[in-house]
PDB file of C-alpha atoms in Angstrom:
ATOM      1  CA  UNK A   3       7.434  -6.997  16.886  1.00 59.00           C
ATOM      2  CA  UNK A   4       7.401  -6.351  13.100  1.00 75.00           C
ATOM      3  CA  UNK A   5       7.165  -3.147  11.132  1.00 87.00           C
ATOM      4  CA  UNK A   6       3.747  -1.821  10.352  1.00 92.00           C
ATOM      5  CA  UNK A   7       3.072   0.243   6.728  1.00 95.00           C
ATOM      6  CA  UNK A   8       0.109   2.548   6.830  1.00 95.00           C
ATOM      7  CA  UNK A   9      -1.337   3.168   3.250  1.00 96.00           C
ATOM      8  CA  UNK A  10      -3.796   6.280   3.565  1.00 96.00           C
ATOM      9  CA  UNK A  11      -6.243   5.852   0.387  1.00 96.00           C
ATOM     10  CA  UNK A  12      -7.276   9.022  -0.791  1.00 96.00           C
ATOM     11  CA  UNK A  13     -10.552   8.230  -3.117  1.00 94.00           C
ATOM     12  CA  UNK A  14      -9.830   7.684  -6.624  1.00 95.00           C
ATOM     13  CA  UNK A  15      -5.908   7.930  -6.088  1.00 95.00           C
ATOM     14  CA  UNK A  16      -5.133   3.938  -7.747  1.00 89.00           C
ATOM     15  CA  UNK A  17      -6.319   2.754  -4.234  1.00 83.00           C
ATOM     16  CA  UNK A  18      -8.026  -0.341  -5.786  1.00 87.00           C
ATOM     17  CA  UNK A  19      -4.998  -1.243  -7.965  1.00 90.00           C
ATOM     18  CA  UNK A  20      -2.553  -0.682  -4.975  1.00 94.00           C
ATOM     19  CA  UNK A  21      -4.644  -2.679  -2.552  1.00 94.00           C
ATOM     20  CA  UNK A  22      -4.131  -5.702  -4.996  1.00 93.00           C
ATOM     21  CA  UNK A  23      -0.137  -5.120  -5.163  1.00 93.00           C
ATOM     22  CA  UNK A  24      -0.197  -4.888  -1.141  1.00 95.00           C
ATOM     23  CA  UNK A  25      -2.266  -7.985  -0.942  1.00 93.00           C
ATOM     24  CA  UNK A  26       0.258  -9.715  -3.171  1.00 92.00           C
ATOM     25  CA  UNK A  27       2.996  -8.432  -1.136  1.00 92.00           C
ATOM     26  CA  UNK A  28       1.445  -8.924   2.210  1.00 92.00           C
ATOM     27  CA  UNK A  29      -1.012 -11.691   2.204  1.00 93.00           C
ATOM     28  CA  UNK A  30      -2.311 -12.260   5.823  1.00 91.00           C
ATOM     29  CA  UNK A  31      -0.707  -9.495   7.028  1.00 92.00           C
ATOM     30  CA  UNK A  32      -2.887  -6.785   5.352  1.00 94.00           C
ATOM     31  CA  UNK A  33      -5.960  -5.407   6.906  1.00 92.00           C
ATOM     32  CA  UNK A  34      -8.451  -3.001   5.435  1.00 93.00           C
ATOM     33  CA  UNK A  35      -9.804   0.047   7.069  1.00 90.00           C
ATOM     34  CA  UNK A  36     -13.059   1.358   5.224  1.00 89.00           C
ATOM     35  CA  UNK A  37     -15.381   1.622   8.337  1.00 81.00           C
ATOM     36  CA  UNK A  38     -16.204   5.438   8.209  1.00 78.00           C
ATOM     37  CA  UNK A  39     -19.267   4.744   5.706  1.00 79.00           C
ATOM     38  CA  UNK A  40     -21.135   2.654   7.922  1.00 77.00           C
ATOM     39  CA  UNK A  41     -20.235   4.689  10.571  1.00 77.00           C
ATOM     40  CA  UNK A  42     -21.625   7.736   8.971  1.00 77.00           C
ATOM     41  CA  UNK A  43     -24.799   5.949   7.862  1.00 77.00           C
ATOM     42  CA  UNK A  44     -25.392   5.045  11.331  1.00 78.00           C
ATOM     43  CA  UNK A  45     -25.111   8.759  12.598  1.00 74.00           C
ATOM     44  CA  UNK A  46     -27.258   9.745   9.586  1.00 74.00           C
ATOM     45  CA  UNK A  47     -29.929   7.411  10.931  1.00 79.00           C
ATOM     46  CA  UNK A  48     -29.749   9.308  13.883  1.00 76.00           C
ATOM     47  CA  UNK A  49     -30.349  12.529  12.252  1.00 79.00           C
ATOM     48  CA  UNK A  50     -26.941  13.968  11.503  1.00 76.00           C
ATOM     49  CA  UNK A  51     -26.865  15.949   8.493  1.00 82.00           C
ATOM     50  CA  UNK A  52     -24.762  13.882   5.533  1.00 82.00           C
ATOM     51  CA  UNK A  53     -23.072  17.097   4.417  1.00 82.00           C
ATOM     52  CA  UNK A  54     -21.769  18.060   8.046  1.00 78.00           C
ATOM     53  CA  UNK A  55     -20.758  14.385   8.414  1.00 77.00           C
ATOM     54  CA  UNK A  56     -18.667  14.491   5.340  1.00 74.00           C
ATOM     55  CA  UNK A  57     -17.012  17.607   6.302  1.00 73.00           C
ATOM     56  CA  UNK A  58     -16.233  16.351   9.688  1.00 78.00           C
ATOM     57  CA  UNK A  59     -15.211  12.805   9.378  1.00 77.00           C
ATOM     58  CA  UNK A  60     -11.664  13.758   8.555  1.00 80.00           C
ATOM     59  CA  UNK A  61     -11.181  16.173  11.589  1.00 80.00           C
ATOM     60  CA  UNK A  62     -10.504  13.504  14.067  1.00 70.00           C
ATOM     61  CA  UNK A  63      -7.704  15.329  16.211  1.00 69.00           C
ATOM     62  CA  UNK A  64      -5.123  13.231  18.206  1.00 66.00           C
ATOM     63  CA  UNK A  65      -7.371  12.594  21.430  1.00 67.00           C
ATOM     64  CA  UNK A  66      -9.874  10.751  19.230  1.00 70.00           C
ATOM     65  CA  UNK A  67      -6.895   9.241  17.012  1.00 70.00           C
ATOM     66  CA  UNK A  68      -5.736   7.717  20.064  1.00 68.00           C
ATOM     67  CA  UNK A  69      -8.920   6.463  21.500  1.00 71.00           C
ATOM     68  CA  UNK A  70      -9.870   5.011  18.129  1.00 69.00           C
ATOM     69  CA  UNK A  71      -6.695   3.447  17.745  1.00 69.00           C
ATOM     70  CA  UNK A  72      -6.514   1.604  20.754  1.00 68.00           C
ATOM     71  CA  UNK A  73     -10.030   0.719  20.303  1.00 64.00           C
ATOM     72  CA  UNK A  74      -9.111  -1.466  17.714  1.00 62.00           C
ATOM     73  CA  UNK A  75      -6.449  -4.010  18.883  1.00 50.00           C
ATOM     74  CA  UNK A  76      -6.622  -6.287  15.906  1.00 48.00           C
ATOM     75  CA  UNK A  77      -4.789  -3.319  14.167  1.00 56.00           C
ATOM     76  CA  UNK A  78      -2.227  -3.213  16.960  1.00 54.00           C
ATOM     77  CA  UNK A  79      -1.244  -7.224  16.800  1.00 61.00           C
ATOM     78  CA  UNK A  80       2.184  -8.024  15.852  1.00 64.00           C
ATOM     79  CA  UNK A  81       0.916 -10.113  12.860  1.00 80.00           C
ATOM     80  CA  UNK A  82      -0.512  -7.012  11.213  1.00 89.00           C
ATOM     81  CA  UNK A  83       2.041  -5.750   8.955  1.00 92.00           C
ATOM     82  CA  UNK A  84       0.018  -3.083   6.575  1.00 94.00           C
ATOM     83  CA  UNK A  85      -3.072  -1.221   6.960  1.00 94.00           C
ATOM     84  CA  UNK A  86      -5.048   0.340   3.756  1.00 95.00           C
ATOM     85  CA  UNK A  87      -7.873   2.283   3.509  1.00 93.00           C
ATOM     86  CA  UNK A  88     -10.065   5.599   3.962  1.00 92.00           C
ATOM     87  CA  UNK A  89      -9.078   7.244   7.037  1.00 90.00           C
ATOM     88  CA  UNK A  90      -7.205  10.267   8.645  1.00 90.00           C
ATOM     89  CA  UNK A  91      -3.475   9.394   8.757  1.00 93.00           C
ATOM     90  CA  UNK A  92      -3.483  10.521  11.985  1.00 90.00           C
ATOM     91  CA  UNK A  93      -5.524   7.747  13.032  1.00 89.00           C
ATOM     92  CA  UNK A  94      -2.876   5.339  13.298  1.00 90.00           C
ATOM     93  CA  UNK A  95      -0.042   8.054  14.476  1.00 89.00           C
ATOM     94  CA  UNK A  96      -0.516   6.472  17.919  1.00 87.00           C
ATOM     95  CA  UNK A  97       1.069   3.161  16.476  1.00 87.00           C
ATOM     96  CA  UNK A  98       4.734   4.854  16.430  1.00 87.00           C
ATOM     97  CA  UNK A  99       4.720   4.325  20.454  1.00 84.00           C
ATOM     98  CA  UNK A 100       5.374   0.528  20.170  1.00 82.00           C
ATOM     99  CA  UNK A 101       6.230   0.011  16.649  1.00 86.00           C
ATOM    100  CA  UNK A 102       8.188   1.144  13.667  1.00 91.00           C
ATOM    101  CA  UNK A 103       5.779   2.787  11.417  1.00 93.00           C
ATOM    102  CA  UNK A 104       6.178   3.844   7.845  1.00 95.00           C
ATOM    103  CA  UNK A 105       3.153   6.126   6.405  1.00 96.00           C
ATOM    104  CA  UNK A 106       2.742   6.228   2.598  1.00 97.00           C
ATOM    105  CA  UNK A 107      -0.100   7.634   0.328  1.00 97.00           C
ATOM    106  CA  UNK A 108      -0.631   8.424  -3.329  1.00 97.00           C
ATOM    107  CA  UNK A 109      -1.743  11.614  -4.726  1.00 97.00           C
ATOM    108  CA  UNK A 110      -3.579  12.776  -7.895  1.00 97.00           C
ATOM    109  CA  UNK A 111      -3.912  15.958  -9.705  1.00 97.00           C
ATOM    110  CA  UNK A 112      -6.887  17.522  -7.442  1.00 98.00           C
ATOM    111  CA  UNK A 113      -8.928  18.393 -10.420  1.00 97.00           C
ATOM    112  CA  UNK A 114      -8.994  15.271 -12.229  1.00 96.00           C
ATOM    113  CA  UNK A 115      -9.119  13.266  -8.801  1.00 96.00           C
ATOM    114  CA  UNK A 116     -12.330  15.572  -8.045  1.00 97.00           C
ATOM    115  CA  UNK A 117     -13.968  14.673 -11.428  1.00 96.00           C
ATOM    116  CA  UNK A 118     -13.122  10.984 -10.970  1.00 95.00           C
ATOM    117  CA  UNK A 119     -14.952  10.866  -7.812  1.00 95.00           C
ATOM    118  CA  UNK A 120     -17.822  12.504  -9.438  1.00 96.00           C
ATOM    119  CA  UNK A 121     -18.080  10.138 -12.519  1.00 95.00           C
ATOM    120  CA  UNK A 122     -17.417   7.330 -10.049  1.00 94.00           C
ATOM    121  CA  UNK A 123     -20.148   8.140  -7.855  1.00 94.00           C
ATOM    122  CA  UNK A 124     -22.834   8.666 -10.555  1.00 95.00           C
ATOM    123  CA  UNK A 125     -21.870   5.119 -11.948  1.00 94.00           C
ATOM    124  CA  UNK A 126     -22.620   3.266  -8.594  1.00 90.00           C
ATOM    125  CA  UNK A 127     -25.337   0.989  -7.976  1.00 92.00           C
ATOM    126  CA  UNK A 128     -27.378   3.043  -5.802  1.00 89.00           C
ATOM    127  CA  UNK A 129     -28.659  -0.087  -4.010  1.00 90.00           C
ATOM    128  CA  UNK A 130     -25.009  -0.653  -2.664  1.00 89.00           C
ATOM    129  CA  UNK A 131     -23.906   2.553  -1.345  1.00 89.00           C
ATOM    130  CA  UNK A 132     -23.936   3.023   2.086  1.00 88.00           C
ATOM    131  CA  UNK A 133     -22.079   6.563   2.335  1.00 89.00           C
ATOM    132  CA  UNK A 134     -25.226   8.920   2.672  1.00 90.00           C
ATOM    133  CA  UNK A 135     -23.438  11.628   1.440  1.00 91.00           C
ATOM    134  CA  UNK A 136     -23.251   9.964  -1.760  1.00 92.00           C
ATOM    135  CA  UNK A 137     -27.151   9.623  -1.813  1.00 92.00           C
ATOM    136  CA  UNK A 138     -27.628  13.290  -0.992  1.00 92.00           C
ATOM    137  CA  UNK A 139     -25.455  14.299  -4.093  1.00 94.00           C
ATOM    138  CA  UNK A 140     -26.838  12.181  -6.256  1.00 95.00           C
ATOM    139  CA  UNK A 141     -30.504  12.581  -4.898  1.00 94.00           C
ATOM    140  CA  UNK A 142     -29.990  16.475  -4.986  1.00 95.00           C
ATOM    141  CA  UNK A 143     -28.541  16.273  -8.528  1.00 96.00           C
ATOM    142  CA  UNK A 144     -25.309  18.040  -8.015  1.00 96.00           C
ATOM    143  CA  UNK A 145     -23.695  19.311 -10.752  1.00 96.00           C
ATOM    144  CA  UNK A 146     -19.864  18.531 -11.662  1.00 96.00           C
ATOM    145  CA  UNK A 147     -19.416  22.352 -10.827  1.00 96.00           C
ATOM    146  CA  UNK A 148     -21.433  22.402  -7.520  1.00 97.00           C
ATOM    147  CA  UNK A 149     -19.232  19.351  -6.640  1.00 97.00           C
ATOM    148  CA  UNK A 150     -16.264  20.742  -7.428  1.00 97.00           C
ATOM    149  CA  UNK A 151     -16.528  24.090  -5.396  1.00 97.00           C
ATOM    150  CA  UNK A 152     -18.580  22.442  -2.592  1.00 95.00           C
ATOM    151  CA  UNK A 153     -16.997  23.516   0.833  1.00 93.00           C
ATOM    152  CA  UNK A 154     -17.611  20.344   2.364  1.00 91.00           C
ATOM    153  CA  UNK A 155     -15.050  18.849  -0.262  1.00 94.00           C
ATOM    154  CA  UNK A 156     -12.607  21.793  -0.144  1.00 95.00           C
ATOM    155  CA  UNK A 157      -8.899  20.790  -0.042  1.00 96.00           C
ATOM    156  CA  UNK A 158      -9.965  17.342   0.276  1.00 94.00           C
ATOM    157  CA  UNK A 159      -6.854  15.296  -0.282  1.00 95.00           C
ATOM    158  CA  UNK A 160      -4.986  17.328   2.188  1.00 94.00           C
ATOM    159  CA  UNK A 161      -7.632  17.042   4.804  1.00 92.00           C
ATOM    160  CA  UNK A 162      -6.678  13.321   4.863  1.00 93.00           C
ATOM    161  CA  UNK A 163      -3.372  14.580   6.821  1.00 94.00           C
ATOM    162  CA  UNK A 164      -4.845  17.092   8.920  1.00 91.00           C
ATOM    163  CA  UNK A 165      -2.676  17.366  12.094  1.00 88.00           C
ATOM    164  CA  UNK A 166      -0.523  14.837  10.713  1.00 91.00           C
ATOM    165  CA  UNK A 167       3.249  15.657  10.801  1.00 89.00           C
ATOM    166  CA  UNK A 168       4.331  15.364   6.706  1.00 87.00           C
ATOM    167  CA  UNK A 169       7.893  14.790   7.731  1.00 89.00           C
ATOM    168  CA  UNK A 170       6.526  11.433   8.570  1.00 93.00           C
ATOM    169  CA  UNK A 171       5.381  10.485   5.417  1.00 95.00           C
ATOM    170  CA  UNK A 172       8.209   7.652   3.777  1.00 95.00           C
ATOM    171  CA  UNK A 173       6.321   7.877   0.630  1.00 95.00           C
ATOM    172  CA  UNK A 174       4.212  10.077  -1.613  1.00 96.00           C
ATOM    173  CA  UNK A 175       3.273   8.630  -4.983  1.00 96.00           C
ATOM    174  CA  UNK A 176       1.958  10.484  -7.982  1.00 96.00           C
ATOM    175  CA  UNK A 177      -0.879   8.511  -9.670  1.00 96.00           C
ATOM    176  CA  UNK A 178      -0.035   9.918 -13.136  1.00 95.00           C
ATOM    177  CA  UNK A 179       3.399   8.067 -12.770  1.00 94.00           C
ATOM    178  CA  UNK A 180       2.091   5.071 -10.928  1.00 94.00           C
ATOM    179  CA  UNK A 181       3.847   2.462 -12.780  1.00 92.00           C
ATOM    180  CA  UNK A 182       7.407   3.985 -12.391  1.00 92.00           C
ATOM    181  CA  UNK A 183       6.451   5.307  -8.940  1.00 94.00           C
ATOM    182  CA  UNK A 184       5.341   1.781  -7.477  1.00 94.00           C
ATOM    183  CA  UNK A 185       8.614   0.447  -8.662  1.00 92.00           C
ATOM    184  CA  UNK A 186      10.457   3.051  -6.645  1.00 93.00           C
ATOM    185  CA  UNK A 187       8.293   2.287  -3.647  1.00 94.00           C
ATOM    186  CA  UNK A 188       8.954  -1.243  -3.945  1.00 93.00           C
ATOM    187  CA  UNK A 189      12.624  -1.358  -4.309  1.00 92.00           C
ATOM    188  CA  UNK A 190      13.615   1.813  -2.298  1.00 90.00           C
ATOM    189  CA  UNK A 191      11.115   1.873   0.286  1.00 89.00           C
ATOM    190  CA  UNK A 192       9.791  -1.526   0.942  1.00 90.00           C
ATOM    191  CA  UNK A 193      12.447  -3.933  -0.233  1.00 88.00           C
ATOM    192  CA  UNK A 194       9.649  -6.476  -1.774  1.00 84.00           C
ATOM    193  CA  UNK A 195       7.761  -6.769  -5.189  1.00 83.00           C
ATOM    194  CA  UNK A 196       4.329  -5.343  -5.680  1.00 84.00           C
ATOM    195  CA  UNK A 197       3.591  -6.210  -9.102  1.00 74.00           C
ATOM    196  CA  UNK A 198       1.749  -3.664 -11.213  1.00 66.00           C
ATOM    197  CA  UNK A 199      -2.024  -4.135 -11.520  1.00 62.00           C
ATOM    198  CA  UNK A 200      -4.521  -1.535 -12.854  1.00 56.00           C
ATOM    199  CA  UNK A 201      -7.843  -1.879 -11.342  1.00 54.00           C
ATOM    200  CA  UNK A 202     -11.228   0.101 -11.245  1.00 55.00           C
ATOM    201  CA  UNK A 203      -9.786   3.217 -13.377  1.00 57.00           C
ATOM    202  CA  UNK A 204     -12.258   6.295 -13.753  1.00 54.00           C
ATOM    203  CA  UNK A 205     -10.521   9.016 -16.060  1.00 56.00           C
ATOM    204  CA  UNK A 206     -10.796  12.148 -14.806  1.00 51.00           C
ATOM    205  CA  UNK A 207     -11.404  14.003 -18.232  1.00 51.00           C
ATOM    206  CA  UNK A 208     -14.096  11.338 -19.240  1.00 46.00           C
ATOM    207  CA  UNK A 209     -17.557  12.638 -20.440  1.00 45.00           C
ATOM    208  CA  UNK A 210     -16.659  15.903 -19.995  1.00 49.00           C
ATOM    209  CA  UNK A 211     -18.194  19.258 -21.339  1.00 52.00           C
ATOM    210  CA  UNK A 212     -16.949  21.968 -23.741  1.00 53.00           C
ATOM    211  CA  UNK A 213     -13.187  22.501 -23.109  1.00 55.00           C
ATOM    212  CA  UNK A 214     -13.492  26.099 -22.577  1.00 68.00           C
ATOM    213  CA  UNK A 215     -16.035  25.547 -19.852  1.00 73.00           C
ATOM    214  CA  UNK A 216     -14.152  22.828 -18.287  1.00 87.00           C
ATOM    215  CA  UNK A 217     -10.857  25.097 -18.788  1.00 90.00           C
ATOM    216  CA  UNK A 218     -12.802  27.894 -16.626  1.00 93.00           C
ATOM    217  CA  UNK A 219     -13.958  25.096 -14.203  1.00 95.00           C
ATOM    218  CA  UNK A 220     -10.520  23.642 -13.497  1.00 96.00           C
ATOM    219  CA  UNK A 221      -8.940  27.687 -13.143  1.00 96.00           C
ATOM    220  CA  UNK A 222     -11.794  28.236 -10.126  1.00 97.00           C
ATOM    221  CA  UNK A 223     -11.106  24.690  -8.784  1.00 98.00           C
ATOM    222  CA  UNK A 224      -7.279  25.345  -8.591  1.00 98.00           C
ATOM    223  CA  UNK A 225      -7.701  28.582  -6.816  1.00 98.00           C
ATOM    224  CA  UNK A 226     -10.184  27.456  -4.094  1.00 98.00           C
ATOM    225  CA  UNK A 227      -8.584  23.943  -3.355  1.00 98.00           C
ATOM    226  CA  UNK A 228      -5.371  25.938  -2.549  1.00 98.00           C
ATOM    227  CA  UNK A 229      -3.898  23.470  -0.021  1.00 97.00           C
ATOM    228  CA  UNK A 230      -4.721  20.456  -2.378  1.00 98.00           C
ATOM    229  CA  UNK A 231      -2.727  22.211  -5.410  1.00 98.00           C
ATOM    230  CA  UNK A 232      -0.020  23.087  -2.983  1.00 97.00           C
ATOM    231  CA  UNK A 233       0.433  19.318  -1.717  1.00 96.00           C
ATOM    232  CA  UNK A 234       0.311  18.003  -5.321  1.00 97.00           C
ATOM    233  CA  UNK A 235       3.307  20.432  -6.301  1.00 97.00           C
ATOM    234  CA  UNK A 236       5.059  19.391  -3.291  1.00 95.00           C
ATOM    235  CA  UNK A 237       4.547  15.768  -4.307  1.00 95.00           C
ATOM    236  CA  UNK A 238       5.749  16.321  -7.822  1.00 95.00           C
ATOM    237  CA  UNK A 239       8.887  18.095  -6.269  1.00 94.00           C
ATOM    238  CA  UNK A 240       9.817  15.402  -4.062  1.00 91.00           C
ATOM    239  CA  UNK A 241       9.242  12.986  -6.760  1.00 92.00           C
ATOM    240  CA  UNK A 242      11.706  14.650  -9.106  1.00 91.00           C
ATOM    241  CA  UNK A 243      14.408  15.190  -6.615  1.00 89.00           C
ATOM    242  CA  UNK A 244      14.034  11.246  -5.727  1.00 80.00           C
ATOM    243  CA  UNK A 245      14.164  10.156  -9.059  1.00 58.00           C
ATOM    244  CA  UNK A 246      15.445  12.511 -11.656  1.00 52.00           C
ATOM    245  CA  UNK A 247      15.653   9.459 -14.077  1.00 43.00           C
ATOM    246  CA  UNK A 248      12.163   8.154 -14.021  1.00 41.00           C
ATOM    247  CA  UNK A 249      10.993  11.565 -13.745  1.00 40.00           C
ATOM    248  CA  UNK A 250      12.150  12.208 -17.094  1.00 37.00           C
ATOM    249  CA  UNK A 251      11.493   8.999 -18.806  1.00 40.00           C
ATOM    250  CA  UNK A 252       7.846   8.819 -18.083  1.00 45.00           C
ATOM    251  CA  UNK A 253       6.914  12.590 -17.560  1.00 37.00           C
TER     252      UNK A 253
END
């Protein structure tokens, strides 16, 4: 059975650009997993609070992860070489029972990622938005500060890896160094060309308020999202050790 690459796409971490690169590399062997929004919409229609849903969907746990994995035989098929999407990493951990699996992800400075996410949601065509939490945030008029310091979004990047052994991550890219990290992944991990495409970019500093107010919000954000900041700093440290030349060239 062929190796399986599992790419965990944290929102607003160059996932659309990376998906295009993966499609070029894997073609029909690529499967996308972006099913959580429709599942959340179905539960919301039954009366479940959208904020609670958003907080809980990443808390899958090993038992539910195993059930979900084996309930999706298409993803377990030998012709599937790569899975990419929004899902907790633990969802595909059961694949290691019968395949050689490499887990990868991209991280972005948590504050810039959060601001980019906020701007992206506000730029959406509401008629095409499925996620009930997005509708809740927009309908309720959340400010950037409320969004950044919401308990339901606390340590959001690291939540994708709750219950997941971090030693299993074969690659953690840093979005701020996307091009060079993409080259390193292609050459040192995958052994295949990934090209370099930039799509759906939303700047994390676009349309900001006064610099002083933003600096204050970032300080509070970094203290509140302590696990995300530690995770991001760890990714930077790992990157510096594996690619000292690249790290110096595009820092």
